[in-house]
Short mmCIF file of C-alpha atoms in Angstrom, two decimals:
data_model
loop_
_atom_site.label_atom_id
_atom_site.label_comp_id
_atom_site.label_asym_id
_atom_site.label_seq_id
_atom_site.Cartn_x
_atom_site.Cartn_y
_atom_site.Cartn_z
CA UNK A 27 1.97 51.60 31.26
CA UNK A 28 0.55 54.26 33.62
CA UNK A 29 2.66 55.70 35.62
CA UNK A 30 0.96 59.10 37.02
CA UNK A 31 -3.45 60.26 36.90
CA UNK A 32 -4.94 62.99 38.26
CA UNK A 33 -9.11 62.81 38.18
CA UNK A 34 -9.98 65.53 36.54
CA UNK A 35 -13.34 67.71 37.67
CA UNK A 36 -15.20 70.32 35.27
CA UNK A 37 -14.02 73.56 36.55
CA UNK A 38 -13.71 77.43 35.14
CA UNK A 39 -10.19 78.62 35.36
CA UNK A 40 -9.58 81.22 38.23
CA UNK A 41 -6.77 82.70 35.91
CA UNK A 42 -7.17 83.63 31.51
CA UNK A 43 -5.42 80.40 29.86
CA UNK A 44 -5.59 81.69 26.17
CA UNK A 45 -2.16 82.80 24.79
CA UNK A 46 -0.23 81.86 27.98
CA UNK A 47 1.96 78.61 28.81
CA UNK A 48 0.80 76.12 31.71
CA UNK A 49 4.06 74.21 33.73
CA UNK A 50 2.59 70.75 35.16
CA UNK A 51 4.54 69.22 37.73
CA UNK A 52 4.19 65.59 38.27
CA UNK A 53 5.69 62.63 39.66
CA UNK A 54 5.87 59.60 37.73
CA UNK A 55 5.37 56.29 39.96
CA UNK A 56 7.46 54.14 37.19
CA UNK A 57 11.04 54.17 35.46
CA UNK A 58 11.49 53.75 31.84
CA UNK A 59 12.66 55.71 28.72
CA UNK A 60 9.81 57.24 27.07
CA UNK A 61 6.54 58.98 28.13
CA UNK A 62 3.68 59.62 26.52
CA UNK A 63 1.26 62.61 27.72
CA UNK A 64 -2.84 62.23 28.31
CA UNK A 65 -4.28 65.31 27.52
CA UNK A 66 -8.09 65.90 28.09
CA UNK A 67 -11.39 68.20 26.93
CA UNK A 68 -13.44 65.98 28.72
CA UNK A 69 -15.72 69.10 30.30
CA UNK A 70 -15.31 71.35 27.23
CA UNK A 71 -18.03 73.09 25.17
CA UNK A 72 -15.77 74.42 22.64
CA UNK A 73 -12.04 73.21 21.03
CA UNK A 74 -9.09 73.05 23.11
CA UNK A 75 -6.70 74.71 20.65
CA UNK A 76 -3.16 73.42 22.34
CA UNK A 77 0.58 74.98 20.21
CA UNK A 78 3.88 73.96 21.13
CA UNK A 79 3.51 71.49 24.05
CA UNK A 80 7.54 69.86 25.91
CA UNK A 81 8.09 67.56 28.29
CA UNK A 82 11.52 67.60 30.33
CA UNK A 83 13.14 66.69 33.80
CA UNK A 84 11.77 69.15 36.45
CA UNK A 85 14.48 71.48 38.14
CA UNK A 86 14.06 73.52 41.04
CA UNK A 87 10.74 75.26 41.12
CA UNK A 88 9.45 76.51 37.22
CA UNK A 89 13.03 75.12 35.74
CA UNK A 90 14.22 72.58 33.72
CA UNK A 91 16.86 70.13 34.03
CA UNK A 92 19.44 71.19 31.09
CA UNK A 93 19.67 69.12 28.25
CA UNK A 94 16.42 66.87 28.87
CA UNK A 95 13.70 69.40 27.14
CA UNK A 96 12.09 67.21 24.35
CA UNK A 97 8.95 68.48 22.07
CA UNK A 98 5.62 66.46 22.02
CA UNK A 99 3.88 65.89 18.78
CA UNK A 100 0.05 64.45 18.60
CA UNK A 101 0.48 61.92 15.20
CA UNK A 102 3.04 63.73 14.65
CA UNK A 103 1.88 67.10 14.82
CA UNK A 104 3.26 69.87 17.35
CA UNK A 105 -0.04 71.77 17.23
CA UNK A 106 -3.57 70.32 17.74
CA UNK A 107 -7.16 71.20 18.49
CA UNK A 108 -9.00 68.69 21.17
CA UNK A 109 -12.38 68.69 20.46
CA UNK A 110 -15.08 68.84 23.39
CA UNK A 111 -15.60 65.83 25.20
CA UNK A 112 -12.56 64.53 23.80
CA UNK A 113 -8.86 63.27 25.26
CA UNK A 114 -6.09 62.99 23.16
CA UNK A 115 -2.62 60.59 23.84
CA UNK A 116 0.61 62.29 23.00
CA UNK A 117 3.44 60.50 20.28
CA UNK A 118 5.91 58.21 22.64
CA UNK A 119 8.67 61.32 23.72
CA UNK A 120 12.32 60.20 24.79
CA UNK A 121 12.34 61.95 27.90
CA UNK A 122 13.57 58.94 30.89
CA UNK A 123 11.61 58.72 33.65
CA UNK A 124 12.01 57.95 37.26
CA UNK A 125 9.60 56.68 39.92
CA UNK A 126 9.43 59.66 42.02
CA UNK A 127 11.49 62.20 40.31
CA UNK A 128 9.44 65.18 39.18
CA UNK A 129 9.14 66.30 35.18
CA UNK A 130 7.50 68.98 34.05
CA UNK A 131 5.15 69.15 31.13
CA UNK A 132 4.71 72.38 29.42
CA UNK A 133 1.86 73.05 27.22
CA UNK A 134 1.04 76.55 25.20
CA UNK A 135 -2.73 77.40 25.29
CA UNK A 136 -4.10 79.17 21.75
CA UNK A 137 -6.88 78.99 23.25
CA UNK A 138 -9.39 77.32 25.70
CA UNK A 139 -12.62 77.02 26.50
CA UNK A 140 -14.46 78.32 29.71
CA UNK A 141 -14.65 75.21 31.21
CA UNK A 142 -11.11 72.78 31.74
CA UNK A 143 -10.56 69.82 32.82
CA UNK A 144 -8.87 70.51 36.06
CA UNK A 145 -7.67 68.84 39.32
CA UNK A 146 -8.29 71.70 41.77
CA UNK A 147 -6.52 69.76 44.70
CA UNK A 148 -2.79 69.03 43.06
CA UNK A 149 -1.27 70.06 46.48
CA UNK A 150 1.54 70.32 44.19
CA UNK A 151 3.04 73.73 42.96
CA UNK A 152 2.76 73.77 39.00
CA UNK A 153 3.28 77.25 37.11
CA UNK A 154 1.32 79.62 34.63
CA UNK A 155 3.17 81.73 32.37
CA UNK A 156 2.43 84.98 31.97
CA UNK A 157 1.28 85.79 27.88
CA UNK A 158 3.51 84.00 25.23
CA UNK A 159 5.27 80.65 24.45
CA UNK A 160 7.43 79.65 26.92
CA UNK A 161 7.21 75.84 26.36
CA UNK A 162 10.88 75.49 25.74
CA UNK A 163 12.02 77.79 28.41
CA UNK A 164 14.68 76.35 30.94
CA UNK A 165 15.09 79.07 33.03
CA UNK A 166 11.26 79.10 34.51
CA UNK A 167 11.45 83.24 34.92
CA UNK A 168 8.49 83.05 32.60
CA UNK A 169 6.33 81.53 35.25
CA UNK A 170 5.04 83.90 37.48
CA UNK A 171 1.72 82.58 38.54
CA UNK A 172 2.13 79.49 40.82
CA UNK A 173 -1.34 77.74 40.71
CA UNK A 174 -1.52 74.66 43.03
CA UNK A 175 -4.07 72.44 40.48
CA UNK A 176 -3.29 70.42 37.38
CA UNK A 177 -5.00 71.47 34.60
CA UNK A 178 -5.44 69.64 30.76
CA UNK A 179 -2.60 67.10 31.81
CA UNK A 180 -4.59 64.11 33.21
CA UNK A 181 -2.37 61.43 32.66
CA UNK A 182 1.35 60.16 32.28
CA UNK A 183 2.58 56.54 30.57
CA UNK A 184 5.98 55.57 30.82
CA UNK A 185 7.81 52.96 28.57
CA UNK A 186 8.82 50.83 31.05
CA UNK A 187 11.61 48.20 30.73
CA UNK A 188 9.89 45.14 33.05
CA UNK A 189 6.48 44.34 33.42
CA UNK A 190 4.90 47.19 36.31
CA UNK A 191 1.59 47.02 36.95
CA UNK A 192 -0.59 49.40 38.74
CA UNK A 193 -2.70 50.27 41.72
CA UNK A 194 -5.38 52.65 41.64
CA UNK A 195 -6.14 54.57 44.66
CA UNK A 196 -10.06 55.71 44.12
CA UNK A 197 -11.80 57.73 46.37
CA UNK A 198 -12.61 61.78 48.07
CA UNK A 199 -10.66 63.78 49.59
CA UNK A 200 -8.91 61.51 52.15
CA UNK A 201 -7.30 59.99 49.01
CA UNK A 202 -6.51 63.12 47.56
CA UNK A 203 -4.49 64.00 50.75
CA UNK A 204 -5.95 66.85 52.13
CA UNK A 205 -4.41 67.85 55.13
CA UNK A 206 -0.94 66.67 54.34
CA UNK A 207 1.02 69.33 53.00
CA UNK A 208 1.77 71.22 49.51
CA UNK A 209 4.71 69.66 47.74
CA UNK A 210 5.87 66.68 50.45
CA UNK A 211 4.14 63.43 48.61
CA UNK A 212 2.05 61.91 51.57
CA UNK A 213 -0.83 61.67 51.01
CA UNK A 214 -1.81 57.57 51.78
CA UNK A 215 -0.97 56.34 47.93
CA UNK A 216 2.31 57.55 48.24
CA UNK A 217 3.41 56.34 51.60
CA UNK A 218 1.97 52.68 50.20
CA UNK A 219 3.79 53.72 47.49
CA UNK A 220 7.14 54.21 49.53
CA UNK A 221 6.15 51.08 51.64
CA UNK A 222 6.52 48.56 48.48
CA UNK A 223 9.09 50.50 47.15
CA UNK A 224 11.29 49.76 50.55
CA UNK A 225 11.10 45.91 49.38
CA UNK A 226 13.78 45.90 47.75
CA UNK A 227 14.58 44.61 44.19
CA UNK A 228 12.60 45.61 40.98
CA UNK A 229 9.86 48.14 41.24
CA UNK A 230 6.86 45.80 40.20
CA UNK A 231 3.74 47.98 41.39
CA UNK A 232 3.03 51.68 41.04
CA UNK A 233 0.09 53.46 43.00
CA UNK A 234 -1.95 55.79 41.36
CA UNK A 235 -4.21 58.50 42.88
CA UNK A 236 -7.53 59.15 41.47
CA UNK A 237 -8.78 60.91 44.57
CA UNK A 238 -11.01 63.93 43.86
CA UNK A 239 -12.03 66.18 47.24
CA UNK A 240 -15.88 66.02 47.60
CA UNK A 241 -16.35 62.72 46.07
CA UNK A 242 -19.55 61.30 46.96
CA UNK A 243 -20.12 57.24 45.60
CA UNK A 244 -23.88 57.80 44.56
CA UNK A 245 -23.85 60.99 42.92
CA UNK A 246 -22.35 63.09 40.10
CA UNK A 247 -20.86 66.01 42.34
CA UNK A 248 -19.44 68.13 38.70
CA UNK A 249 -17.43 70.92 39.49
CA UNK A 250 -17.71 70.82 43.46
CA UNK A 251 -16.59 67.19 43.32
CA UNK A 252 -16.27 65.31 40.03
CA UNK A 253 -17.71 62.57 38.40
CA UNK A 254 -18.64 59.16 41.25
CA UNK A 255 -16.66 56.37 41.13
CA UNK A 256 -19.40 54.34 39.69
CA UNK A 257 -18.83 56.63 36.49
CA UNK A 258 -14.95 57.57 36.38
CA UNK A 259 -14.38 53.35 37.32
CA UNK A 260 -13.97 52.47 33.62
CA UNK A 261 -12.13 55.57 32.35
CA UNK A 262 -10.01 55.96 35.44
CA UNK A 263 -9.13 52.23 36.15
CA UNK A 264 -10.33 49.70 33.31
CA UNK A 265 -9.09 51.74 30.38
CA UNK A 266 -5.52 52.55 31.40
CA UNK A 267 -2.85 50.51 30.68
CA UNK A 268 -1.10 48.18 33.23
CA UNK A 269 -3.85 48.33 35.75
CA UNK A 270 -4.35 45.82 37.58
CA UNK A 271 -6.11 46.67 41.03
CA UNK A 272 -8.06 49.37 42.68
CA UNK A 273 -8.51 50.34 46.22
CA UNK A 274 -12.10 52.23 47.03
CA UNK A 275 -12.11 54.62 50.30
CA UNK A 276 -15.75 56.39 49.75
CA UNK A 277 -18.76 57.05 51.18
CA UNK A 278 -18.04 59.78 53.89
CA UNK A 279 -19.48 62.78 52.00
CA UNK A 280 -22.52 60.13 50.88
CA UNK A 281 -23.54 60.24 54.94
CA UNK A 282 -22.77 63.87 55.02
CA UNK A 283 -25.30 63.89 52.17
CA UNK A 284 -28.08 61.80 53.83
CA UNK A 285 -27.82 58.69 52.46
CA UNK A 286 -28.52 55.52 54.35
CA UNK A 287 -26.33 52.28 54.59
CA UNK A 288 -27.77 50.35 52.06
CA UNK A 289 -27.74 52.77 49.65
CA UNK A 290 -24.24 52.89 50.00
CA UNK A 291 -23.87 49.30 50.30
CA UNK A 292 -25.31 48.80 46.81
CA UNK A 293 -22.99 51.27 45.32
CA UNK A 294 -20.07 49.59 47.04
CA UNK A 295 -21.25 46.09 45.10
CA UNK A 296 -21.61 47.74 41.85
CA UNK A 297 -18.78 49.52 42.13
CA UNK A 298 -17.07 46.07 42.68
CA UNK A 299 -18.83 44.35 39.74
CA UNK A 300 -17.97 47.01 37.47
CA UNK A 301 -13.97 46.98 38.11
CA UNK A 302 -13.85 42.76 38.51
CA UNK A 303 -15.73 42.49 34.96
CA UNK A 304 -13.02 44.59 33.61
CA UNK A 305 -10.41 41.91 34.58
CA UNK A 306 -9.44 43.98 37.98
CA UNK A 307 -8.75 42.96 41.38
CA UNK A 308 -10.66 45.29 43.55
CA UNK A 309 -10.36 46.46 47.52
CA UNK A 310 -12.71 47.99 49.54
CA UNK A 311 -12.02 49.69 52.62
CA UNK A 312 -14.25 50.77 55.47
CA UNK A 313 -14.89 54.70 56.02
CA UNK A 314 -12.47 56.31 58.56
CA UNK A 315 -14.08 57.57 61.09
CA UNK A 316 -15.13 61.37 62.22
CA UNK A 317 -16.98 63.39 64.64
CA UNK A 318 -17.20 66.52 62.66
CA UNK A 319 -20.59 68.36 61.55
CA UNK A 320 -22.66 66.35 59.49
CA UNK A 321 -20.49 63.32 59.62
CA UNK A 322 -20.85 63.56 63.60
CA UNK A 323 -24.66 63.19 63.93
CA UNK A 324 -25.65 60.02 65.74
CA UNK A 325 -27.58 59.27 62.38
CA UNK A 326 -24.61 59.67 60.56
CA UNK A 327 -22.32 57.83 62.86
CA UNK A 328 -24.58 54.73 62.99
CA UNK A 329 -24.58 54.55 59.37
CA UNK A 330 -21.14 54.59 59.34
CA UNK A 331 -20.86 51.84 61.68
CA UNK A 332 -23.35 49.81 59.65
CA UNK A 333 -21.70 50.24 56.47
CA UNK A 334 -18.22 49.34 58.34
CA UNK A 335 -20.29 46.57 59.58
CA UNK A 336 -21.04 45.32 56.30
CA UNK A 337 -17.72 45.99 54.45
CA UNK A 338 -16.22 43.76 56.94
CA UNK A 339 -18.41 40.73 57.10
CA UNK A 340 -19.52 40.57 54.02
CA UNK A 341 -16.94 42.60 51.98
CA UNK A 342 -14.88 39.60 50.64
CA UNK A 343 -18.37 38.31 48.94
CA UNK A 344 -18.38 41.15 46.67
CA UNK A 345 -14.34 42.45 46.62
CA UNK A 346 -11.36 40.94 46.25
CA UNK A 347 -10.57 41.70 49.81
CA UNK A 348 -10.83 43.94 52.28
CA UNK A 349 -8.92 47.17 54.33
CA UNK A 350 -10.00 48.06 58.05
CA UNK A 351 -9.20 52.17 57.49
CA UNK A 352 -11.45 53.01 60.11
CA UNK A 353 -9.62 50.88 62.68
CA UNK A 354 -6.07 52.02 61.25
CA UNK A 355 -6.89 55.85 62.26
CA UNK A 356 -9.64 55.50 65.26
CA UNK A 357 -9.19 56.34 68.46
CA UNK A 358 -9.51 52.84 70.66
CA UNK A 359 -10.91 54.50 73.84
CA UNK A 360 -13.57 56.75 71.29
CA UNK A 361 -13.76 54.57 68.06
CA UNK A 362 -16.19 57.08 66.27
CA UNK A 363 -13.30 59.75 65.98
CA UNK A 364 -9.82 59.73 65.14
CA UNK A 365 -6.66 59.43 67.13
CA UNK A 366 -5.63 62.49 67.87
CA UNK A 367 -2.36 62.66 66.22
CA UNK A 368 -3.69 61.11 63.26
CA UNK A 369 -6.12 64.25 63.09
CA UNK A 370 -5.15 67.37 60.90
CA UNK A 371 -7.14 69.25 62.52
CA UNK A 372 -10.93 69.15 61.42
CA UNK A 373 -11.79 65.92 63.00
CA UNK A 374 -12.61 64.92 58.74
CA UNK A 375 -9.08 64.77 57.04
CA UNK A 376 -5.74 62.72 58.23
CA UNK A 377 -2.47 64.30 59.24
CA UNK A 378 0.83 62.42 57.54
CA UNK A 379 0.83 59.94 60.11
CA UNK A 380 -2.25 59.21 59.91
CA UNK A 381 -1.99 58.57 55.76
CA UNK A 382 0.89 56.54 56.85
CA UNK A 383 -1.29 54.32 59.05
CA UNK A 384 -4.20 53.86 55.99
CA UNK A 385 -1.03 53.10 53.94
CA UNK A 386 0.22 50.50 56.37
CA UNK A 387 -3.09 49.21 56.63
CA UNK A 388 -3.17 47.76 52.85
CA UNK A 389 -2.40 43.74 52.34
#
């Protein structure tokens, strides 16, 4: 099943890849004993040439955990060649997993094309080595270059032992956490995540994050903010294994952008048609709330309210239900901003308590 995403965008590498290993840290939201790797040249206009590629238990910063480094074959080869436009799923590896507990995937680049597949907001530390093949290194010393994005690695499936499924967490950059901070896990899909883990008893649902910063619902953003929702939906959500529901928080960079509230309120149906036809359950949410720039206009604050307007009356037509986000995080004597503690800072983006609060605002 899936166990870990990251939405990748179309983006040139700030650092040469060719000849040099990359170190992905991730976090795995299921147990089980195998994994199996999702590799991707989704963006590319030339091969992905990819050489020895491991996956282990993560250690402290670039190291390994001794004794868990296993290589990763592709049909049972250790070196392959992804073709642009094209993703490629690893051979099961025997390397256990834990929900939460970092591993580290290590992949040597022969060489790469000038545009990866890349998630440019990880606001996790992963590792570049400098040139050579350090996939089976323990020690990390190799790793010089932290780089806080995931590149090539776009996916992780873990063997599990029970029946998981999974929720998707779709939307901009409020779902991909910015303003919580590098390395500490809370952005809103993992303090949901921490919430149903807290239960007790078997882990039965992992939360997935395919939040990209920028994300607009009506338009193809490319390398300033990925693919919409209405595009990445089937890829991101209907295609991978174990899913079974998806939570939508979008449309604040769609106001920023000019559009109206029924613009966005057809996107937000066909968006919903698209994931229940696939056999999902699917949630919207309305849009948290903000006073900042072009999300601060008294156009762009009334369409907000309209759209909120909408998601809430007439939401459960279309979805499967329903999350009040902008009531979770607003401030109740000002409801067109956020509570101030639940602001990072930019009157846009949510401090940790305030990811908490979207987090225990979810069914």
């Amino acid at each position: 099943m899936a166990a870990w995403e990251a939405s990748p965008q179309p983006v040139p590498p700030d650092e040469p890849l060719a000849g040099r290993t990359l170190r992905m840290i991730v976090r795995p939201q299921a147990t089980g004993t195998e994994v199996r790797l999702r590799l991707s040249n989704r963006f590319g206009t030339a091969p992905l040439a990819i050489g020895p590629v491991s996956a282990a238990r993560a250690g402290a910063g670039a190291a390994l955990v001794p004794g868990t480094v296993q290589p990763v074959s592709f049909d049972g080869r250790r070196a392959v060649a992804i073709d642009p436009g094209s993703e490629l799923v690893s051979d099961p590896v025997r390397v256990v997993a834990e929900a939460g507990r970092p591993i580290a995937v290590s992949l040597m680049l022969t060489s790469a094309p000038d545009v990866v597949a890349e998630h440019p907001v990880a606001l996790q530390t992963s590792y570049l080595s400098g040139p050579g093949d350090f996939s089976f290194d323990g020690e990390g010393s190799a790793f010089t270059t932290p780089i806080g994005s995931w590149l090539v690695l776009t996916g992780v499936d873990v063997l599990a032992p029970r029946p998981v499924n999974a929720l998707v967490a779709m939307g901009d950059s409020i779902t991909d956490g910015v303003g919580s901070g590098l390395d500490t896990d809370t952005r809103w899909s993992d303090a949901l995540s921490d919430r149903l883990a807290r239960r007790g008893g078997p882990a039965t649902m992992a939360v997935l994050n395919a939040g990209i910063s920028r994300n607009e619902l009506l338009a193809d953003r490319g390398q300033v903010g990925g693919e919409s929702p209405l595009v990445r939906v089937r890829r991101e959500v209907a295609e991978l294994s174990g899913t079974t529901d998806v939570v939508l928080h979008i449309g604040t960079n769609d106001i920023a952008a000019g559009r109206d509230d029924r613009e966005i309120v057809d996107g937000l149906v066909r968006f919903a048609a698209i994931a229940r036809a696939s056999g999902k359950r699917v949630f919207l949410t309305t849009i948290t709330p903000s006073d900042a720039g072009p999300r601060g206009t008294p156009r762009a604050q009334a369409v907000r309210d309209d759209v909120n307007r909408w998601v809430r009356r007439h939401g459960p037509e279309h979805a499967d239900g329903v999350f009040d986000f902008a009531a979770a995080v607003a401030d109740p004597a000002r409801p067109r901003r956020l509570l101030a503690r639940y602001d990072a800072g930019d009157g846009l983006h949510l401090s940790e308590d305030g990811y908490r609060a979207l987090a225990d605002a979810v069914d």
